């Protein structure tokens, strides 16, 4: 009863109708659902645009590494820039604490220029992101209004259609993108890179990113563990048409390194410190950046839960094919009207993050039971993988062992497989084991290949298996 | 100035990291973690890109990748090969001293078949 009272006081004391209006951007209120709901008890009004200082930094194929600042308030800046109305325009919005001239936004634009000719605009709103989280989560409404203002300017002066725009947002920026989509009907695409959880998860559609905000909404979840107690910063709720949960969506490989190794990163101390603070959360834009040049390495398998994915219930892709996570996910034609489809996949623990998934089923032969490890490496037209562990258990001749392999290279068409085992204890009888039949199924297109081996080998000796 | 900042950040990180040693902080290190010797790594390769760079645990070299033969130094510029593979390289005294006995991993049973 007491807690109910506290909740009531909390809710009603904050529900006062305050409104703030800024010229050209419109008015912002803090009534329900913006504040005073269970998910967002406290209300704040967004700061004035002069304080947030939203700036637009343009990169194009003509200037892939040097930026041009553009503003709808200063049309000559757009005229003088390399902005072209006949190309797709992609916005990238950063999140809490972050800034628009942070390397990852620029690098993402640079990567896009290698495959396509687009207007890539990094949105900087560090004036509004470096404050309390609550204030920051309301400031995104003004940032969105600024983006909408610029998009409307492009529409009227450069004949760009709403479908020509793609808004990519990380964390709070993802919800900012949702707000843009709510104001521009028929916006082409929104990509949510680990949308922020606090004040948004389970909140009203109006407030957060959801599938109705654009024609196509794809989301990558990389830090979806609950905020209490795991400090997960991203949402677990599926909010797009396609929702990808790489590595289960909660704990990313390569993010559990000890603190020194994490901070003293290959990409420098600054990147390492960012990862130390929010490694899982920041993985979302790293996967996205990697996917720009390597779409095939991020095939997502439709699945209901991490457990089902790990158990192999979602393998291989259905005959209609699988979507790829990241930049190229619109190539997947989702059935009309379906939202919140969940897809699972595994990635690597460091760059490059691409992986190619296979199921390996191997039947072994030999002279006696031994306990040890089975390993397999794949040899294809484009190269070979390293040795992947299939089983680490009591190995019984005649038994079949099965496992999933996330190959770190795309080997192309598999021509040969090599089998290897090693003993976990010293055995003076010098046992021999061999692979009789090995069935390999590729995830992306269901292709099944069978390989046969003859005889058996001693431990740590490679046995080649040929197609049969 | 910048080097000083980097140094302070490093030493701060080292001090902060020192007390809790539950996770692989000295042995059983995961790939990507900093190491001094290959014995610390789960992968058993402590790799550095140059003589002055920091060493980190990485995977052993796969078939047809560049490798080093095993050394006493404990760290490698190229990792040794995975099990069952050999590193085809010319071992020289100079290479042994400078830790640069590089080669390419190959499967000894492949050459046995072809020859």
XYZ file of C-alpha atoms in Angstrom:
583
model
C 0.000 0.000 0.000
C 2.788 2.352 0.970
C 4.639 1.730 -2.273
C 1.425 2.405 -4.168
C 1.220 5.799 -2.476
C 4.765 6.591 -3.416
C 4.070 5.596 -6.973
C 0.919 7.731 -7.061
C 2.696 10.786 -5.683
C 5.511 10.218 -8.117
C 3.178 9.956 -11.088
C 0.798 12.790 -10.322
C 3.339 15.264 -9.094
C 5.081 15.214 -12.452
C 2.019 15.366 -14.683
C 1.733 19.035 -15.252
C 1.190 20.381 -18.675
C 4.200 22.347 -19.647
C 4.924 23.241 -23.187
C 7.816 24.824 -24.954
C 7.779 26.161 -28.489
C 10.741 26.918 -30.728
C 10.389 28.683 -34.067
C 10.519 26.477 -37.150
C 10.649 23.311 -35.006
C 7.250 23.494 -33.309
C 6.087 22.830 -29.779
C 7.091 20.116 -27.323
C 4.982 19.049 -24.347
C 5.744 16.781 -21.445
C 2.337 15.192 -21.020
C 1.540 11.475 -21.291
C 3.073 9.527 -23.001
C 6.195 11.702 -22.986
C 6.246 11.718 -19.212
C 4.115 10.572 -16.319
C 3.916 6.960 -17.402
C 5.293 3.933 -15.627
C 8.287 3.744 -17.980
C 8.935 7.482 -17.929
C 7.819 8.891 -14.587
C 9.807 12.085 -14.820
C 9.311 14.747 -17.443
C 11.679 17.240 -18.925
C 11.252 19.693 -21.745
C 13.826 19.546 -24.513
C 16.447 22.227 -24.596
C 16.328 25.016 -27.183
C 17.941 24.246 -30.545
C 20.578 26.935 -30.014
C 21.826 25.043 -27.013
C 21.778 21.587 -28.621
C 23.424 22.976 -31.757
C 22.517 20.143 -34.100
C 24.985 20.151 -36.968
C 25.013 18.146 -40.168
C 28.303 16.859 -41.487
C 28.147 15.685 -45.085
C 30.331 13.067 -46.729
C 29.917 12.024 -50.366
C 31.889 10.077 -52.928
C 33.534 13.365 -53.953
C 34.630 14.070 -50.370
C 34.827 10.680 -48.650
C 37.250 11.778 -45.939
C 36.824 15.545 -45.636
C 33.530 16.815 -44.304
C 31.281 19.622 -45.444
C 28.944 21.200 -42.947
C 25.474 21.914 -44.293
C 22.450 23.631 -42.838
C 18.943 24.275 -44.088
C 19.128 27.735 -42.521
C 22.008 28.551 -44.803
C 21.021 27.254 -48.280
C 24.282 28.405 -49.796
C 26.102 25.828 -47.642
C 24.090 23.093 -49.329
C 24.529 24.622 -52.779
C 28.258 24.805 -52.239
C 28.422 21.212 -50.964
C 28.560 17.931 -52.866
C 24.993 17.146 -51.860
C 23.027 15.764 -54.809
C 19.251 15.377 -54.821
C 19.262 12.367 -57.148
C 21.054 10.133 -54.635
C 19.923 8.320 -51.524
C 20.601 10.233 -48.344
C 21.661 8.441 -45.174
C 21.739 10.103 -41.788
C 23.781 8.705 -38.898
C 22.804 9.824 -35.408
C 24.937 9.158 -32.334
C 23.665 8.505 -28.841
C 24.108 9.605 -25.250
C 27.454 11.279 -24.343
C 28.705 10.656 -27.879
C 29.479 13.215 -30.563
C 28.880 13.446 -34.291
C 32.511 13.843 -35.218
C 33.412 10.619 -33.414
C 35.346 8.300 -35.734
C 32.724 5.592 -36.044
C 30.209 7.835 -37.825
C 32.800 9.102 -40.274
C 34.215 5.617 -40.849
C 30.759 4.271 -41.599
C 30.290 6.969 -44.254
C 33.715 6.211 -45.713
C 32.842 2.516 -45.948
C 29.541 3.295 -47.687
C 31.376 5.323 -50.328
C 33.289 2.190 -51.320
C 30.138 0.449 -52.505
C 27.612 3.152 -53.315
C 27.235 6.805 -54.141
C 25.131 8.385 -51.406
C 24.858 11.550 -49.391
C 26.037 10.447 -45.968
C 25.204 12.933 -43.227
C 26.531 12.545 -39.693
C 24.289 14.308 -37.219
C 26.112 15.908 -34.335
C 24.160 16.919 -31.243
C 26.826 16.795 -28.567
C 25.420 20.015 -27.102
C 22.370 18.003 -26.094
C 23.895 14.588 -25.451
C 26.399 15.575 -22.763
C 24.029 16.140 -19.893
C 21.874 13.994 -17.627
C 20.380 10.958 -19.330
C 16.820 12.109 -18.682
C 17.430 15.508 -20.287
C 19.306 13.861 -23.118
C 16.452 11.467 -23.818
C 14.130 14.445 -24.297
C 16.620 16.502 -26.291
C 16.427 13.950 -29.107
C 12.995 15.348 -29.943
C 14.561 18.658 -30.939
C 17.329 16.843 -32.829
C 14.659 14.884 -34.714
C 12.790 18.100 -35.497
C 16.013 19.564 -36.907
C 16.498 16.516 -39.121
C 12.880 16.704 -40.248
C 13.392 20.360 -41.091
C 16.399 19.477 -43.236
C 14.592 16.563 -44.915
C 11.639 18.819 -45.739
C 14.066 21.335 -47.198
C 15.552 18.598 -49.399
C 12.088 17.471 -50.421
C 10.996 20.915 -51.549
C 14.257 22.028 -53.128
C 15.793 18.809 -54.454
C 12.666 16.713 -55.149
C 13.820 13.951 -52.863
C 11.069 11.504 -51.985
C 10.630 10.253 -48.396
C 11.684 6.814 -49.617
C 15.123 8.204 -50.519
C 16.026 8.731 -46.875
C 17.602 6.256 -44.505
C 18.149 7.205 -40.887
C 20.644 5.190 -38.842
C 20.640 5.817 -35.110
C 22.672 4.343 -32.301
C 21.245 4.109 -28.768
C 19.278 7.314 -28.098
C 19.872 8.183 -31.734
C 17.721 5.173 -32.709
C 14.731 6.675 -30.943
C 15.570 10.016 -32.492
C 15.359 8.246 -35.862
C 11.964 6.874 -34.813
C 10.815 10.413 -34.096
C 11.989 11.520 -37.552
C 10.021 8.671 -39.114
C 6.919 9.620 -37.195
C 7.009 13.097 -38.709
C 7.976 12.098 -42.270
C 5.326 9.762 -43.595
C 6.734 6.970 -45.725
C 10.362 7.399 -44.692
C 12.402 4.800 -46.565
C 14.286 3.058 -43.811
C 15.341 3.340 -40.203
C 18.149 1.307 -38.710
C 18.210 1.101 -34.925
C 21.631 0.154 -33.601
C 20.960 -1.147 -30.108
C 18.176 1.326 -29.225
C 18.410 2.671 -25.686
C 16.408 0.782 -23.079
C 15.910 3.228 -20.199
C 12.756 5.368 -20.655
C 11.953 3.627 -23.935
C 11.499 -0.114 -23.449
C 7.760 -0.911 -23.341
C 6.941 2.781 -23.647
C 4.237 4.000 -26.029
C 4.920 3.719 -29.774
C 4.789 7.484 -30.003
C 7.822 7.852 -27.815
C 10.121 5.113 -29.073
C 11.274 3.548 -32.290
C 8.738 1.111 -33.729
C 7.969 -0.597 -37.008
C 5.397 2.016 -38.052
C 8.037 4.758 -38.176
C 9.344 3.825 -41.620
C 8.628 1.600 -44.583
C 11.398 -0.671 -43.366
C 12.815 -0.754 -39.854
C 15.728 -3.047 -39.002
C 17.231 -3.257 -35.538
C 20.443 -4.790 -34.183
C 20.343 -5.718 -30.493
C 23.740 -6.183 -28.866
C 23.237 -5.206 -25.224
C 19.735 -6.382 -24.462
C 20.349 -7.771 -20.962
C 18.148 -5.942 -18.414
C 19.523 -2.679 -17.085
C 18.959 -3.907 -13.530
C 21.161 -5.686 -12.540
C 23.270 -6.338 -15.640
C 23.703 -2.728 -16.793
C 22.434 -3.637 -20.256
C 21.973 -0.396 -22.134
C 19.978 -1.630 -25.131
C 16.388 -2.838 -25.479
C 15.472 -6.483 -25.610
C 12.034 -5.646 -26.989
C 11.680 -6.273 -30.720
C 10.716 -2.958 -32.304
C 11.402 -3.234 -36.038
C 10.282 -5.293 -38.974
C 13.470 -7.320 -38.632
C 15.185 -7.577 -35.238
C 18.639 -9.133 -35.164
C 20.125 -10.588 -31.987
C 23.768 -11.381 -32.807
C 25.311 -13.802 -30.286
C 21.978 -13.934 -28.484
C 21.847 -10.162 -28.136
C 23.100 -9.932 -24.565
C 26.801 -10.688 -24.309
C 29.083 -10.066 -27.236
C 32.253 -12.135 -27.666
C 35.381 -10.068 -27.143
C 33.657 -7.907 -24.521
C 34.694 -9.923 -21.470
C 38.387 -9.200 -21.672
C 40.227 -8.105 -18.542
C 40.272 -4.364 -17.997
C 43.824 -3.653 -19.152
C 43.390 -5.629 -22.351
C 40.063 -3.936 -22.962
C 41.331 -0.381 -22.546
C 44.686 -0.856 -24.265
C 42.849 -1.681 -27.444
C 44.234 -2.371 -30.912
C 42.300 0.670 -32.119
C 43.819 2.876 -29.429
C 43.177 3.919 -25.860
C 40.154 6.035 -26.691
C 38.337 3.230 -28.512
C 39.382 0.863 -25.719
C 37.991 3.142 -23.045
C 34.711 3.405 -24.921
C 34.598 -0.384 -25.068
C 35.439 -0.623 -21.397
C 32.383 1.489 -20.613
C 29.938 0.009 -23.095
C 31.532 -2.740 -25.168
C 28.360 -4.691 -25.892
C 26.383 -1.563 -26.633
C 28.928 -0.244 -29.131
C 29.310 -3.562 -30.949
C 26.063 -2.786 -32.839
C 27.631 -0.107 -35.020
C 30.795 -2.169 -35.487
C 28.779 -5.070 -36.879
C 26.873 -2.648 -39.077
C 30.094 -1.118 -40.395
C 31.547 -4.564 -41.163
C 28.338 -5.583 -42.941
C 28.628 -2.757 -45.479
C 31.341 -4.531 -47.453
C 30.567 -8.110 -46.377
C 26.823 -8.729 -46.394
C 27.156 -12.517 -46.726
C 28.983 -12.859 -43.416
C 25.982 -11.808 -41.343
C 23.208 -14.221 -42.310
C 20.453 -14.152 -39.673
C 18.406 -17.254 -38.825
C 14.751 -16.781 -37.883
C 14.348 -18.014 -34.357
C 12.300 -17.442 -31.224
C 15.025 -17.541 -28.620
C 18.741 -17.872 -28.052
C 18.220 -21.367 -26.628
C 16.515 -22.550 -29.819
C 19.287 -21.048 -31.910
C 22.022 -22.704 -29.872
C 20.141 -26.010 -29.950
C 20.065 -25.784 -33.742
C 16.290 -25.588 -34.105
C 16.582 -22.649 -36.470
C 19.131 -24.094 -38.874
C 19.394 -23.938 -41.876
C 17.705 -21.024 -43.638
C 14.191 -21.697 -44.969
C 13.902 -22.167 -48.737
C 12.935 -18.513 -49.086
C 16.346 -17.538 -47.749
C 17.510 -15.572 -44.757
C 18.034 -11.859 -44.331
C 21.475 -10.469 -43.689
C 22.078 -8.273 -40.692
C 23.213 -4.722 -41.207
C 23.497 -2.507 -44.228
C 22.061 -4.916 -46.762
C 19.080 -6.226 -44.819
C 16.487 -4.598 -47.172
C 17.457 -7.205 -49.776
C 15.294 -9.586 -47.753
C 11.644 -9.401 -48.742
C 9.715 -9.743 -45.499
C 6.091 -10.871 -45.833
C 3.850 -7.785 -45.850
C 2.360 -6.906 -42.505
C 4.736 -8.899 -40.341
C 6.660 -7.013 -37.711
C 9.144 -7.899 -34.983
C 10.601 -10.946 -36.721
C 13.554 -12.142 -34.669
C 16.784 -13.366 -36.213
C 19.823 -14.882 -34.541
C 23.407 -15.321 -35.652
C 26.923 -15.530 -34.290
C 29.754 -13.135 -34.988
C 33.468 -13.063 -34.302
C 35.105 -11.617 -31.204
C 37.132 -8.954 -33.054
C 37.276 -7.417 -36.477
C 36.449 -8.881 -38.958
C 33.186 -9.984 -37.363
C 31.846 -11.991 -40.320
C 31.041 -15.687 -39.860
C 29.691 -18.424 -42.117
C 27.635 -21.090 -40.403
C 27.692 -24.819 -41.169
C 26.367 -27.921 -39.488
C 28.891 -30.729 -39.272
C 27.809 -34.274 -38.505
C 30.587 -36.802 -38.292
C 30.520 -40.551 -37.711
C 33.736 -41.964 -36.340
C 35.372 -45.350 -36.421
C 38.269 -46.730 -34.426
C 39.569 -49.502 -32.261
C 38.587 -48.383 -28.737
C 36.831 -45.685 -26.709
C 38.980 -42.707 -25.851
C 38.222 -39.369 -24.330
C 39.399 -36.481 -26.429
C 38.528 -33.705 -28.809
C 37.306 -33.890 -32.391
C 38.202 -31.088 -34.752
C 37.361 -30.351 -38.349
C 38.665 -27.828 -40.868
C 36.981 -26.990 -44.169
C 38.831 -26.585 -47.466
C 37.046 -24.811 -50.296
C 37.602 -22.982 -53.529
C 38.454 -19.743 -51.684
C 40.694 -21.131 -48.977
C 40.415 -23.019 -45.746
C 39.292 -22.462 -42.179
C 41.151 -23.105 -39.007
C 40.331 -26.218 -36.972
C 36.929 -26.012 -35.286
C 36.009 -28.142 -32.322
C 33.131 -30.547 -32.914
C 33.077 -32.500 -29.681
C 35.074 -32.783 -26.496
C 33.843 -35.891 -24.795
C 34.197 -39.665 -24.614
C 34.684 -40.678 -28.212
C 33.073 -44.001 -29.087
C 33.720 -45.646 -32.468
C 30.470 -45.937 -34.404
C 28.949 -42.877 -32.746
C 27.894 -39.713 -34.495
C 28.822 -36.249 -33.280
C 27.252 -33.069 -34.495
C 28.034 -29.406 -34.015
C 27.709 -26.006 -35.614
C 30.747 -24.329 -37.021
C 30.943 -20.576 -37.525
C 33.723 -20.423 -40.074
C 35.824 -17.277 -40.001
C 36.408 -17.264 -43.744
C 34.082 -17.790 -46.681
C 35.660 -20.901 -48.167
C 33.337 -20.954 -51.182
C 32.381 -24.421 -52.415
C 33.742 -26.970 -49.977
C 36.014 -29.457 -51.784
C 37.633 -31.260 -48.906
C 37.364 -31.617 -45.155
C 40.120 -32.558 -42.753
C 39.473 -34.454 -39.575
C 41.685 -34.431 -36.522
C 41.431 -35.632 -32.978
C 43.525 -35.437 -29.900
C 43.660 -37.370 -26.730
C 43.004 -35.644 -23.432
C 45.075 -38.214 -21.541
C 48.199 -40.159 -22.377
C 47.262 -43.557 -23.705
C 50.128 -46.071 -24.170
C 47.906 -48.255 -26.386
C 48.249 -45.602 -29.151
C 44.575 -45.673 -30.161
C 43.450 -44.727 -33.658
C 40.288 -42.969 -34.668
C 38.973 -41.956 -38.058
C 36.019 -40.208 -39.629
C 33.903 -42.538 -41.740
C 31.247 -40.188 -43.011
C 30.979 -36.468 -42.550
C 27.855 -34.571 -43.576
C 28.206 -30.854 -44.035
C 25.257 -28.536 -44.412
C 25.660 -24.906 -45.340
C 23.336 -22.529 -43.509
C 22.591 -19.912 -46.098
C 21.281 -22.178 -48.884
C 20.703 -25.602 -47.245
C 23.306 -27.237 -49.514
C 24.264 -30.668 -48.168
C 27.602 -32.266 -48.952
C 28.887 -35.659 -47.891
C 32.514 -36.562 -47.340
C 34.036 -39.971 -46.727
C 37.291 -41.028 -45.185
C 39.151 -44.275 -45.094
C 40.921 -45.881 -42.200
C 41.852 -44.178 -39.005
C 44.651 -41.983 -37.740
C 46.633 -41.483 -34.597
C 46.051 -38.399 -32.525
C 47.161 -35.074 -33.973
C 47.337 -36.463 -37.477
C 45.096 -34.903 -40.109
C 42.796 -37.230 -42.025
C 41.581 -35.882 -45.380
C 37.960 -36.584 -46.360
C 36.838 -36.352 -49.980
C 33.336 -35.872 -51.411
C 31.396 -39.096 -51.889
C 51.863 15.589 -23.650
C 49.945 12.932 -25.467
C 52.401 10.199 -24.581
C 52.202 11.309 -20.967
C 48.410 11.008 -21.056
C 48.657 7.566 -22.594
C 51.149 6.554 -19.953
C 48.896 7.798 -17.144
C 45.897 5.996 -18.637
C 47.931 2.769 -18.899
C 49.229 2.912 -15.358
C 45.783 3.852 -14.038
C 44.295 0.899 -15.842
C 47.013 -1.374 -14.480
C 46.419 -0.197 -10.918
C 42.665 -0.562 -11.250
C 43.004 -3.992 -12.742
C 45.388 -5.312 -10.138
C 43.173 -6.368 -7.194
C 40.480 -8.689 -8.627
C 42.216 -11.548 -10.385
C 39.330 -13.948 -10.787
C 39.020 -13.780 -14.553
C 41.913 -14.832 -16.771
C 44.241 -12.024 -15.867
C 47.462 -13.960 -15.877
C 46.792 -17.460 -17.183
C 44.000 -18.867 -19.315
C 43.847 -15.667 -21.306
C 41.247 -15.302 -24.052
C 42.119 -14.179 -27.560
C 42.691 -10.436 -27.647
C 44.021 -10.204 -24.102
C 47.473 -8.853 -23.395
C 50.190 -11.399 -22.587
C 53.897 -11.793 -21.963
C 54.276 -15.448 -22.803
C 52.415 -17.986 -24.873
C 51.942 -20.180 -21.803
C 49.417 -17.635 -20.549
C 47.135 -17.964 -23.551
C 44.371 -20.519 -24.010
C 45.320 -20.502 -27.674
C 49.021 -20.954 -26.751
C 50.148 -18.152 -29.015
C 51.161 -14.790 -27.629
C 51.495 -12.657 -30.735
C 53.004 -9.244 -31.399
C 53.154 -7.421 -34.707
C 56.551 -5.788 -34.149
C 59.349 -5.666 -31.617
C 57.881 -2.643 -29.853
C 54.178 -3.497 -30.005
C 52.178 -5.095 -27.202
C 51.567 -8.812 -27.407
C 48.102 -10.352 -27.369
C 46.754 -13.885 -27.422
C 45.519 -14.952 -30.853
C 44.609 -18.179 -32.624
C 47.303 -20.502 -33.866
C 48.017 -20.297 -37.569
C 45.724 -22.347 -39.782
C 46.766 -24.410 -42.779
C 48.532 -22.368 -45.514
C 48.946 -19.371 -43.231
C 52.258 -17.826 -42.255
C 53.841 -19.239 -39.123
C 56.962 -19.402 -36.999
C 58.640 -22.489 -35.648
C 58.447 -22.795 -31.863
C 60.819 -20.420 -30.078
C 62.110 -19.972 -26.557
C 61.151 -16.318 -26.512
C 57.531 -17.058 -25.656
C 56.083 -14.478 -28.025
C 55.712 -14.684 -31.784
C 55.521 -12.389 -34.786
C 53.687 -15.229 -36.561
C 51.944 -17.892 -34.536
C 52.928 -21.559 -34.640
C 50.658 -23.889 -36.603
C 47.590 -25.706 -35.300
C 47.917 -29.321 -34.257
C 48.753 -31.798 -36.978
C 50.351 -29.100 -39.131
C 54.006 -28.286 -39.602
C 55.635 -24.953 -40.279
C 57.709 -25.243 -43.450
C 60.600 -22.910 -42.931
C 64.324 -22.700 -43.212
C 65.675 -22.551 -39.678
C 68.692 -20.267 -39.481
C 70.764 -19.178 -36.522
C 70.041 -15.533 -37.278
C 66.361 -16.300 -37.491
C 66.482 -18.134 -34.182
C 68.062 -15.129 -32.480
C 65.773 -12.520 -33.999
C 62.704 -14.763 -33.663
C 62.086 -14.639 -37.411
C 62.105 -18.262 -38.506
C 58.971 -17.726 -40.591
C 57.317 -20.246 -42.824
C 53.964 -21.501 -44.039
C 51.835 -24.149 -42.337
C 51.371 -27.373 -44.261
C 49.937 -30.777 -43.641
C 52.735 -33.417 -43.690
C 50.300 -36.112 -44.874
C 49.519 -34.038 -48.022
C 53.099 -34.133 -49.210
C 53.381 -37.818 -48.365
C 50.484 -38.516 -50.755
C 51.802 -36.422 -53.601
C 55.417 -37.575 -53.486
